[in-house]
Short mmCIF file of C-alpha atoms and ligand atoms in Angstrom, two decimals:
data_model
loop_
_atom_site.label_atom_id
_atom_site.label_comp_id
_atom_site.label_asym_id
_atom_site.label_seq_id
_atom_site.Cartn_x
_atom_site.Cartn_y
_atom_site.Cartn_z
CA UNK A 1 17.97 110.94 -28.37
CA UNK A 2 16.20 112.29 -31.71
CA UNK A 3 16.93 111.07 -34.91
CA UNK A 4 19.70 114.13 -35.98
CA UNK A 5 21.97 113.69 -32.87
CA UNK A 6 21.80 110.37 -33.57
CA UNK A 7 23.10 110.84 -37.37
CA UNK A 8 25.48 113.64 -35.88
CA UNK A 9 27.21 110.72 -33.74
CA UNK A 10 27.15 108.85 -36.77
CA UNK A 11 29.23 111.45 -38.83
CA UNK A 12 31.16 111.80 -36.33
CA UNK A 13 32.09 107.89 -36.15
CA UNK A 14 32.73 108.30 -39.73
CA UNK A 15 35.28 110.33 -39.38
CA UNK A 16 37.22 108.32 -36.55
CA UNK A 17 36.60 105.53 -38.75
CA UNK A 18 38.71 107.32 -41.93
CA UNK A 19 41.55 107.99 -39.34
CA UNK A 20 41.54 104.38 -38.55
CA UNK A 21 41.84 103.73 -42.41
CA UNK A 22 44.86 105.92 -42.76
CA UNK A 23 46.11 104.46 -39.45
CA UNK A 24 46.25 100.99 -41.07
CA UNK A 25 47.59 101.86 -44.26
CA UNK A 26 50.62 103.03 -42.73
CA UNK A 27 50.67 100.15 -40.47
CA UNK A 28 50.38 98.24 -43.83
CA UNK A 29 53.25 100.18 -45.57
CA UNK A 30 55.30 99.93 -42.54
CA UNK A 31 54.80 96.29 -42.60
CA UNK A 32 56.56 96.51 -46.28
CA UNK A 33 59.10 98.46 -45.81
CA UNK A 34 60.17 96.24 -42.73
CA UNK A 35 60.29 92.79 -45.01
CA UNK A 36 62.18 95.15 -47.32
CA UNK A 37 64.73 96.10 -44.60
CA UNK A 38 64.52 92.28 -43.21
CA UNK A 39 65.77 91.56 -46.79
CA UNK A 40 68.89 93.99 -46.57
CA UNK A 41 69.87 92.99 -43.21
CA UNK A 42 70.03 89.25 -44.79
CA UNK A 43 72.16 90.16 -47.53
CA UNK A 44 74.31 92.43 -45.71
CA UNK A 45 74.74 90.03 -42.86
CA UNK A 46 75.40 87.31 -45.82
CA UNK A 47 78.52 89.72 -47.01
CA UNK A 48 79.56 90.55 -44.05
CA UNK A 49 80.03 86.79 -43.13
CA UNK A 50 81.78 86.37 -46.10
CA UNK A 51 84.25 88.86 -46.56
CA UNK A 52 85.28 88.11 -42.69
CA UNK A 53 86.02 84.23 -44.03
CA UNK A 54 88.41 85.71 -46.21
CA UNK A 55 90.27 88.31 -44.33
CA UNK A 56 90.54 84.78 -41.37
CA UNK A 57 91.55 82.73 -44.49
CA UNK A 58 94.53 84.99 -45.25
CA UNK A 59 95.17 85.30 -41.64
CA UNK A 60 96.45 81.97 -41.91
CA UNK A 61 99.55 82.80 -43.97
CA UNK A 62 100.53 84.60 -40.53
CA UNK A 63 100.96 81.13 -38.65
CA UNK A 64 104.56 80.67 -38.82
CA UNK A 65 106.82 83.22 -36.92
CA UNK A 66 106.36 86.76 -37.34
CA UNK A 67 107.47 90.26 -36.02
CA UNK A 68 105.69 91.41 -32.91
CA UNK A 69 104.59 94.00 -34.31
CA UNK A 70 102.79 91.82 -37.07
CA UNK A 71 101.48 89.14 -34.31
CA UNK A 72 100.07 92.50 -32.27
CA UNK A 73 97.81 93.53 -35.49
CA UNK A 74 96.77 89.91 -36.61
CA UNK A 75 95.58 89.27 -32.47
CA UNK A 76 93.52 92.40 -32.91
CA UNK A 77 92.29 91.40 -35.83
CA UNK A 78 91.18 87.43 -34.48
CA UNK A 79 89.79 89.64 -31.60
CA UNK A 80 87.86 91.88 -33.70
CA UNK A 81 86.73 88.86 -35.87
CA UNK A 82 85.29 87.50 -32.59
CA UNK A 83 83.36 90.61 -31.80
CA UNK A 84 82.05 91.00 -34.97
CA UNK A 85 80.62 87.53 -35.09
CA UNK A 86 79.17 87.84 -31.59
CA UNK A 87 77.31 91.25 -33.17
CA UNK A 88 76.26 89.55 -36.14
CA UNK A 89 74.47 87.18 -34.01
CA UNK A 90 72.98 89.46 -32.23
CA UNK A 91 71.33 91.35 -35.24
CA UNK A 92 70.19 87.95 -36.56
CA UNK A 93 68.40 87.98 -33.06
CA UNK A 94 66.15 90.70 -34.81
CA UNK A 95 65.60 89.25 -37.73
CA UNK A 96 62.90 86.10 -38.57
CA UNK A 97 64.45 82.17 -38.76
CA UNK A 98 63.23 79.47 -40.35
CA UNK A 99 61.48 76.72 -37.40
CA UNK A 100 63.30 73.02 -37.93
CA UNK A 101 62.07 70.35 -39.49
CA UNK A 102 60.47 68.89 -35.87
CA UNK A 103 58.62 71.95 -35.39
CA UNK A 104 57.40 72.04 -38.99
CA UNK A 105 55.83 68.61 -38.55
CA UNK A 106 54.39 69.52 -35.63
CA UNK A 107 52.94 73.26 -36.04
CA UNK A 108 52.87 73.33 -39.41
CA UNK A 109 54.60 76.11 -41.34
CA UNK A 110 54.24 78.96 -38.77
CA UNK A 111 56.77 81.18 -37.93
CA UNK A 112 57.85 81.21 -34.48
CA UNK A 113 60.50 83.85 -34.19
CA UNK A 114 60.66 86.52 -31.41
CA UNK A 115 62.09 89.52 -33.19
CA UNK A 116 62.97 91.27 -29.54
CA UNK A 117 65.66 90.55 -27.71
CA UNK A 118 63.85 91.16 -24.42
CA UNK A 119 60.69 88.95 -25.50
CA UNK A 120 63.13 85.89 -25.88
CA UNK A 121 64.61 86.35 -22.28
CA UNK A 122 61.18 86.08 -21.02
CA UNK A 123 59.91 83.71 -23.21
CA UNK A 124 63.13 81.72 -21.49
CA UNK A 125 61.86 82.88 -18.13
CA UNK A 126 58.45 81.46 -19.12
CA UNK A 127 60.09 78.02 -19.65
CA UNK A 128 61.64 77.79 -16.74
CA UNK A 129 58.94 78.43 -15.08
CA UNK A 130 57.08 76.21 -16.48
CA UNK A 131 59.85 73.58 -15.75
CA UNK A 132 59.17 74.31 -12.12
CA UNK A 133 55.31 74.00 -11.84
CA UNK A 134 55.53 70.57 -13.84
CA UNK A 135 58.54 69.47 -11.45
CA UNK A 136 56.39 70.34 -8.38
CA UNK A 137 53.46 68.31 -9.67
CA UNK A 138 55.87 65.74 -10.58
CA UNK A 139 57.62 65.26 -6.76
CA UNK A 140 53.97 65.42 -5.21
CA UNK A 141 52.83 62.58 -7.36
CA UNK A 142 56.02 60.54 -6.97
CA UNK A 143 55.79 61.19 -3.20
CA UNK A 144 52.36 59.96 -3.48
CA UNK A 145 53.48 57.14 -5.38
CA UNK A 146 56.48 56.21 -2.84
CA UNK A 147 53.64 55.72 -0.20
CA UNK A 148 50.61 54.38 -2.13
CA UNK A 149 50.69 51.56 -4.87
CA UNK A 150 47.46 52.71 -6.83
CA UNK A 151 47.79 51.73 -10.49
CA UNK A 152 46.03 54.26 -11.74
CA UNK A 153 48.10 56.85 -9.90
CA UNK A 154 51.10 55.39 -10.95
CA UNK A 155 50.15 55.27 -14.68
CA UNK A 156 48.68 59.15 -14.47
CA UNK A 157 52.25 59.53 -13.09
CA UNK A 158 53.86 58.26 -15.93
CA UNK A 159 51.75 59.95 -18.56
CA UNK A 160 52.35 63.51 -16.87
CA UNK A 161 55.83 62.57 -17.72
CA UNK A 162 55.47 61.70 -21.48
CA UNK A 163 53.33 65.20 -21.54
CA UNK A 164 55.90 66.92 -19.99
CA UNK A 165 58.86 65.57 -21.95
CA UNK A 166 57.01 66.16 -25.20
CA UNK A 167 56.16 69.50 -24.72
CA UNK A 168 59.57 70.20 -23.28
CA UNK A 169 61.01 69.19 -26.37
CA UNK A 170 58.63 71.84 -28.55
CA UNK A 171 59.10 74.97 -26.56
CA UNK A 172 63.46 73.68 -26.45
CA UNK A 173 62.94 73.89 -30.36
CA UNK A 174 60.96 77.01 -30.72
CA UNK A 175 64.02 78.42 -27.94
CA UNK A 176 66.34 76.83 -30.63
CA UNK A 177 65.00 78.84 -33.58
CA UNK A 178 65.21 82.01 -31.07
CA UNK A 179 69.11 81.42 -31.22
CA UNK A 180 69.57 79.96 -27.80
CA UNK A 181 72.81 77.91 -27.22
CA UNK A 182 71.07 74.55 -26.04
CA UNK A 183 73.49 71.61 -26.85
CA UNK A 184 72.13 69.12 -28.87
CA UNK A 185 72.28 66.53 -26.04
CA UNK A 186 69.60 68.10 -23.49
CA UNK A 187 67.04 68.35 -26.30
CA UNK A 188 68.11 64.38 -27.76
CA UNK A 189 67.91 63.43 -23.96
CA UNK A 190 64.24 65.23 -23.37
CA UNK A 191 63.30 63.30 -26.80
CA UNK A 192 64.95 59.95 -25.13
CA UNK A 193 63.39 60.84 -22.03
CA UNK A 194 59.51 61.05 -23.78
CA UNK A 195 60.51 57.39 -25.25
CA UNK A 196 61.15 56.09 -22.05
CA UNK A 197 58.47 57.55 -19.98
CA UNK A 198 56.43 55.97 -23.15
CA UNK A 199 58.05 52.51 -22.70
CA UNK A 200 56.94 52.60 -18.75
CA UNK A 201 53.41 53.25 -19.68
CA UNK A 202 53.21 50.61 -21.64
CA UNK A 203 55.51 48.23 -18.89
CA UNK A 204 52.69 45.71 -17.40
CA UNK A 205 52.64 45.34 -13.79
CA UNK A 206 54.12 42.39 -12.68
CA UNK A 207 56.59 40.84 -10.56
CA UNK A 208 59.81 43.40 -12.37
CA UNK A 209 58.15 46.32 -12.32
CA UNK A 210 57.13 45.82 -8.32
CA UNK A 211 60.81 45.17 -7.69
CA UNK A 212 61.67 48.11 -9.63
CA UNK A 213 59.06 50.86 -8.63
CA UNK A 214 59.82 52.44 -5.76
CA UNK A 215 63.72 52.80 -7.07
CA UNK A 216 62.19 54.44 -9.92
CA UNK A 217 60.04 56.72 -7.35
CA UNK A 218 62.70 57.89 -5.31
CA UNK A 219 65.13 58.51 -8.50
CA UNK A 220 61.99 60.81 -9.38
CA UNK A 221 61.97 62.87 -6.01
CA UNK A 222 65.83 63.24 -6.46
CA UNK A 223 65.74 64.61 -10.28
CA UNK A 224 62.81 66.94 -8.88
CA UNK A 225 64.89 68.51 -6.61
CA UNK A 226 68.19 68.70 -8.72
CA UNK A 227 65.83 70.41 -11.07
CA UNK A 228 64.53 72.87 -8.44
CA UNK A 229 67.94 73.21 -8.02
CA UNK A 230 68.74 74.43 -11.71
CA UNK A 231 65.62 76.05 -11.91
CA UNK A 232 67.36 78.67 -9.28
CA UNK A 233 70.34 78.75 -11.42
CA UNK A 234 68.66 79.35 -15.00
CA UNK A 235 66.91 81.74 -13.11
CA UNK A 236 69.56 83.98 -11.84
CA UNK A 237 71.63 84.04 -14.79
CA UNK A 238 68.07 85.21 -16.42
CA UNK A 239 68.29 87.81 -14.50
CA UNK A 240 71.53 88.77 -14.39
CA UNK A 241 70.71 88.78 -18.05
CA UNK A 242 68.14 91.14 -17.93
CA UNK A 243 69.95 93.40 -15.91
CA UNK A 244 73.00 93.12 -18.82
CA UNK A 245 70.32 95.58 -20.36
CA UNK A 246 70.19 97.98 -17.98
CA UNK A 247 74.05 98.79 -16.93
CA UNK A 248 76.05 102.03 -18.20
CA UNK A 249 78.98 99.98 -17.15
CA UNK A 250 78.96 97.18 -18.82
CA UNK A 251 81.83 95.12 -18.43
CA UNK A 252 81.16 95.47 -14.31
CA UNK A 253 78.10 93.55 -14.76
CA UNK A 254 79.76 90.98 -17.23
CA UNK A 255 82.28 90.01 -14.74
CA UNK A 256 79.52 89.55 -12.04
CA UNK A 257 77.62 87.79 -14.60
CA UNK A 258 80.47 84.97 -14.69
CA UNK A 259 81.72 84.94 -11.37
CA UNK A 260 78.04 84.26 -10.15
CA UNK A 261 77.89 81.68 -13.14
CA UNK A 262 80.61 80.06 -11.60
CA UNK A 263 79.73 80.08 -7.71
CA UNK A 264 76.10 78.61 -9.73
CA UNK A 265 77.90 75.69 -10.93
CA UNK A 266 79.99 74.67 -8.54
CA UNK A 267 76.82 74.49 -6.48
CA UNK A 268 75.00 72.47 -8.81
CA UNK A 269 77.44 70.15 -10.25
CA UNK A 270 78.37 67.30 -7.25
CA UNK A 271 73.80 67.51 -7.55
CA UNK A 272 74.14 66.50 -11.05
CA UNK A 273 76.54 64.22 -11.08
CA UNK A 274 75.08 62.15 -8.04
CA UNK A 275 72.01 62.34 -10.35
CA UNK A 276 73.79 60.52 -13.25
CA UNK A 277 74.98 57.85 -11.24
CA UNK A 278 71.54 56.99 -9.93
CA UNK A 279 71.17 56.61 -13.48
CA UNK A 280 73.45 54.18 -14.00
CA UNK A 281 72.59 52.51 -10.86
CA UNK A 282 68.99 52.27 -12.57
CA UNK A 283 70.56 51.07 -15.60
CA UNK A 284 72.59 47.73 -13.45
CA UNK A 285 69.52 47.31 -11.59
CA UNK A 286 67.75 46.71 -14.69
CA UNK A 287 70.27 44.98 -16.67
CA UNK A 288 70.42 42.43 -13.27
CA UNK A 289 66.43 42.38 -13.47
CA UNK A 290 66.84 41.33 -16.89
CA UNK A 291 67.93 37.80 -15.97
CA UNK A 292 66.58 37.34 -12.32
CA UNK A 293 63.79 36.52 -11.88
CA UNK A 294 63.13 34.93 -15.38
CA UNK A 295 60.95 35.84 -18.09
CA UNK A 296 61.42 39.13 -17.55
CA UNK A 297 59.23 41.62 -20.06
CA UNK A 298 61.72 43.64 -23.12
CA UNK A 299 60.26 46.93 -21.17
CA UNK A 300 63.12 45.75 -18.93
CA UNK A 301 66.09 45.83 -21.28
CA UNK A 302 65.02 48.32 -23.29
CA UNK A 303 64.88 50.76 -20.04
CA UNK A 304 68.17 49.38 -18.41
CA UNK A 305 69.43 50.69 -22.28
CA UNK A 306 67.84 54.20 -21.94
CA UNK A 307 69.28 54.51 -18.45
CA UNK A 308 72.71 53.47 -19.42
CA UNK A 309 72.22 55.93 -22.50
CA UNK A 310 71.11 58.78 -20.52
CA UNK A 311 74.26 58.09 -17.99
CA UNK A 312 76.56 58.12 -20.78
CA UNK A 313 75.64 61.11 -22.66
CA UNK A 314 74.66 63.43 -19.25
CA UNK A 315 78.43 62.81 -17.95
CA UNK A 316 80.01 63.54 -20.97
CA UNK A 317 78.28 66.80 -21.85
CA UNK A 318 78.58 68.08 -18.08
CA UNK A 319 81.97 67.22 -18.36
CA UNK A 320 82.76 69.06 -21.49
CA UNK A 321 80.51 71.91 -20.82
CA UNK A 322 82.58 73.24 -18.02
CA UNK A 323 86.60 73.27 -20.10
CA UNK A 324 84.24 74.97 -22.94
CA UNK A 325 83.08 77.81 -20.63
CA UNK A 326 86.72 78.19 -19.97
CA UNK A 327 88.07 78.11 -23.21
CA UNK A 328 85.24 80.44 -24.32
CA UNK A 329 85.33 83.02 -22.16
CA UNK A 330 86.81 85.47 -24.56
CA UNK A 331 83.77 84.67 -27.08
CA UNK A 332 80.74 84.28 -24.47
CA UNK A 333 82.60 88.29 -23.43
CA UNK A 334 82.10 89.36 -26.58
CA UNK A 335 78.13 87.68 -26.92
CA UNK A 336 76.98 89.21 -23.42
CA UNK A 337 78.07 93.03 -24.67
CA UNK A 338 76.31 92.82 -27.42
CA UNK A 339 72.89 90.77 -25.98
CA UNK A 340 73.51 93.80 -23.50
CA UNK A 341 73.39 96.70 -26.12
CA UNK A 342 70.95 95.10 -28.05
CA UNK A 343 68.38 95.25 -25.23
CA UNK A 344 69.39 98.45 -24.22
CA UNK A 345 68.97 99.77 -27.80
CA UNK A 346 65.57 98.14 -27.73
CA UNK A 347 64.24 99.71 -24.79
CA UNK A 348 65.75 103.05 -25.73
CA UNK A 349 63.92 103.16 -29.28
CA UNK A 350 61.07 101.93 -27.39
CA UNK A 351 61.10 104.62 -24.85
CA UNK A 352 61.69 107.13 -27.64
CA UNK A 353 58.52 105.87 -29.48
CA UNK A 354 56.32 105.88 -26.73
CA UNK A 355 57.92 109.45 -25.84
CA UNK A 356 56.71 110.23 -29.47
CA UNK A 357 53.31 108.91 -28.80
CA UNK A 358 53.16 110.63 -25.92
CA UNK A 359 53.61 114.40 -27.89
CA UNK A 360 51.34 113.67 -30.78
CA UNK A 361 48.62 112.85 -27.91
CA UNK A 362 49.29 116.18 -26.26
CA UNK A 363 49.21 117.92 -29.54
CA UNK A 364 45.29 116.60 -29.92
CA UNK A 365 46.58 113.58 -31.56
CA UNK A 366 44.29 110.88 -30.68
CA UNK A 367 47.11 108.18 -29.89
CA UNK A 368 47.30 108.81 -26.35
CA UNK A 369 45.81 104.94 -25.80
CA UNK A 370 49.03 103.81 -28.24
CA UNK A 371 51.66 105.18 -25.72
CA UNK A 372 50.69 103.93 -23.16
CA UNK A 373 50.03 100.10 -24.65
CA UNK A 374 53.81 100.42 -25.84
CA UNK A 375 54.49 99.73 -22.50
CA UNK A 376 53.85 96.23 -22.67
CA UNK A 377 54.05 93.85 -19.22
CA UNK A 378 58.08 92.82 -20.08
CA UNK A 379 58.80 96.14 -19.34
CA UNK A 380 57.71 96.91 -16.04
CA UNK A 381 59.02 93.40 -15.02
CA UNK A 382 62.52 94.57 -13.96
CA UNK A 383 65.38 92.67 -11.89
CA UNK A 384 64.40 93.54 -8.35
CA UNK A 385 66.58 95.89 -6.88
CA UNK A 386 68.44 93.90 -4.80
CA UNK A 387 69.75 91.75 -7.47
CA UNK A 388 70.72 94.60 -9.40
CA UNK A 389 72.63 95.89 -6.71
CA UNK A 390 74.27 92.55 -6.20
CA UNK A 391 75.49 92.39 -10.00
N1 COA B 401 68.00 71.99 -20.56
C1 COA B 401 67.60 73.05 -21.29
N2 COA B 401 68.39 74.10 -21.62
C2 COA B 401 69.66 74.05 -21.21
C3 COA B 401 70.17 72.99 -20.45
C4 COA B 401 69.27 71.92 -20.12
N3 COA B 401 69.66 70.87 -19.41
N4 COA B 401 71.47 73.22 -20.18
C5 COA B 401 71.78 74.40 -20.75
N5 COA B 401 70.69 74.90 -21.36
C6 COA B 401 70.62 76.15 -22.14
C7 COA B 401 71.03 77.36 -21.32
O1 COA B 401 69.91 77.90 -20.64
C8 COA B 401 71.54 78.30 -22.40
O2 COA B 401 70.42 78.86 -23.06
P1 COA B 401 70.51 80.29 -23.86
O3 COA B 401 71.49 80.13 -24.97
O4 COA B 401 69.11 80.48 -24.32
O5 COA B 401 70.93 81.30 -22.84
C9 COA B 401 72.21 77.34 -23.38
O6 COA B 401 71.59 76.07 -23.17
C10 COA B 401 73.70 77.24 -23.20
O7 COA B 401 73.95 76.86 -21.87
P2 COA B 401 75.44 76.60 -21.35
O8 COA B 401 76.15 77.90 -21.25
O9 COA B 401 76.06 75.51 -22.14
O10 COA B 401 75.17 76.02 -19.91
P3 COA B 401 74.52 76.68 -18.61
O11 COA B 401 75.56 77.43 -17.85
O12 COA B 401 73.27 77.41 -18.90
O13 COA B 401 74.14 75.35 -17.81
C11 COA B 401 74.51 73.22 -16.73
C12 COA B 401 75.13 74.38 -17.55
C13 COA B 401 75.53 72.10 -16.63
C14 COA B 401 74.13 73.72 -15.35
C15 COA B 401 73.22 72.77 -17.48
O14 COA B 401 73.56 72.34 -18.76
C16 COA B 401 72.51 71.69 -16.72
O15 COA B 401 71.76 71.96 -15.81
N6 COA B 401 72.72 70.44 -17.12
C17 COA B 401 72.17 69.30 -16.44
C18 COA B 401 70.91 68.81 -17.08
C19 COA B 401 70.65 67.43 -16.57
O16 COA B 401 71.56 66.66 -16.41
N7 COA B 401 69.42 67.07 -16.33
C20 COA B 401 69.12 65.78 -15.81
C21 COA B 401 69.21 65.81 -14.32
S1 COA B 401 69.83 64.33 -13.64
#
């Protein structure tokens, strides 16, 4: 290649290279405007919160008894109240949240929000999954355990846990910033959970932990498979979820949404609750190991404590989960329409932006490479059809 071809390509690189310019000016303008329109959303959400505590407030004077007429237009009010919450919600789902004060400590002040709807689903899905890999491991290497008395497999046991419990406890706060609904108590118990499995590494083998172990093994192949167990459940409601996004009908798929829910957890519960009282059987075996034989180590106490505390707040918050669902139902309604619309909104702009791309391309536009990376993976991961069908 001579010397002018070569400053002909060069020219010609130039010129691509001003387009990228302009391209990322825009990008940078766009980037503006959108902490400009974060900003209104804020406020507006902010007012919208507010005058809706006043109209409820002076609902209140409607208590006592009224005409029926009256009671009709206050219910559709409390009704309408509930809707609009549930859609505030969701457009808060859009918009960037502060991380906690756990997650500031840990990543540092980093923003973790997932601004799409459909992104958070299968950053969930990624969880779960991720739930299930680290369960597998863990039943192998308790199995392993049950049948060989290696310290050192033990003890690599037992620090897989602490990992495991640690990390679940970061991606269940990043989840928390992303507006899931996780109750308090499953993220205190995977933070009481990391303490324990701490206090076990640190429990020196001796005549109480022998008499303990292999309890403490076979408790581990049980949780393992409850967990496999909720892993299928989590799952399905993902993606019944997914589908939610999908549906022209939607309150069709928000019935089949709860009745599977509920044919979930019947399934699961009589697991879970055999579960907790192996945990409190741990905890009396402990507290008996405590006295007999003597001189027992404080690792002892301390776990029979943790057990006992695990028990405790595991059968409470099962318990109270399910009469909440119940009572709810009207609300959760009300959340599920508008997670629905939201993702279908999504992938419709999506579409229509990629449909833009698409023209500009075939008009000698050079962002034919842009359409087709709109597509990104999330997308072509749809419910298979069977489970659609099923919905
Ligand atoms: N760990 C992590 N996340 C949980 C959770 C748990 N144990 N239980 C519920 N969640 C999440 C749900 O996925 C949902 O997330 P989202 O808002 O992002 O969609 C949110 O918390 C609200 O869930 P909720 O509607 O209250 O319950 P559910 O129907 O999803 O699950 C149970 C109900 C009872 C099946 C579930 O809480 C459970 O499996 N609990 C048992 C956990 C346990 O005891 N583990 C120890 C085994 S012995």
């Amino acid at each position: 290649m001579d010397i002018d071809s070569l400053k002909n390509e060069w020219e010609e690189l130039n010129k691509e290279f001003t387009e990228l310019e302009n391209c990322n000016r825009r990008y940078i303008e766009l980037l503006e405007q959108l902490h400009s329109r974060q900003q209104i959303c804020f406020n507006e959400i902010k007012h919208q919160r507010y005058r809706m505590n006043q109209i409820t407030a002076s609902l209140r004077q409607f208590k006592g008894p009224v005409d029926v007429e009256v009671k009709e237009k206050v219910d559709e009010l409390q009704k309408m109240t509930l809707k609009r919450k549930a859609q505030l919600h969701e457009i808060e789902q859009s918009l960037p949240a502060k991380s906690g004060r756990y997650l500031q400590i840990i990543l540092g002040d980093v923003n973790v929000s997932i601004l799409n709807r459909n992104d958070k689903v299968r950053y969930k899905d990624d969880y779960e999954k991720f739930k299930l890999i680290l369960n597998v491991i863990g039943l192998i290497m308790a199995f392993f355990n049950l049948i060989f008395n290696y310290r050192a497999l033990e003890l690599a046991f037992i620090f897989l846990l602490v990992w495991y419990y640690c990390t679940l406890t970061i991606r269940e706060s990043i989840l928390k910033v992303n507006g899931s609904r996780i109750k308090g108590w499953w993220r205190a118990h995977h933070f009481i959970s990391t303490v324990a499995a701490g206090v076990l590494l640190v429990w020196p083998q001796g005549e109480h932990w022998q008499i303990f172990r292999m309890q403490f093994m076979y408790f581990n192949v049980y949780i393992s498979i409850v967990q496999y167990l909720q892993f299928g459940y989590q799952k399905g409601l993902l993606y019944r979820l997914k589908a939610l996004g999908e549906r022209h009908n939607m309150d069709i798929t928000i019935e089949g949404f709860h009745s599977w829910m509920w044919r979930g957890l019947s399934f699961l519960l009589p697991f879970l609750f055999i579960g907790y009282w192996f945990q409190a059987y741990n905890a009396w075996t402990l507290y008996k190991l405590a006295f007999t034989p003597p001189d027992a180590p404080w690792h002892v106490s301390v776990m029979s404590g943790l057990f006992l505390l695990l028990f405790v707040g595991n059968m409470a918050t099962t318990l109270w989960v399910v009469p909440e669902k119940i009572r709810e139902r009207s609300k959760e309604r009300y959340r599920l329409l508008s997670m629905g619309k939201s993702m279908k909104l999504r992938r419709e702009v999506k579409n229509s932006a990629s449909d833009m791309d698409l023209a500009s391309s075939a008009n000698g536009g050079s962002t034919t490479q842009a359409a087709t990376m709109t597509k990104t993976p999330s997308e072509s991961q749809q419910p298979p059809v069977d489970e659609k069908k099923e919905i």
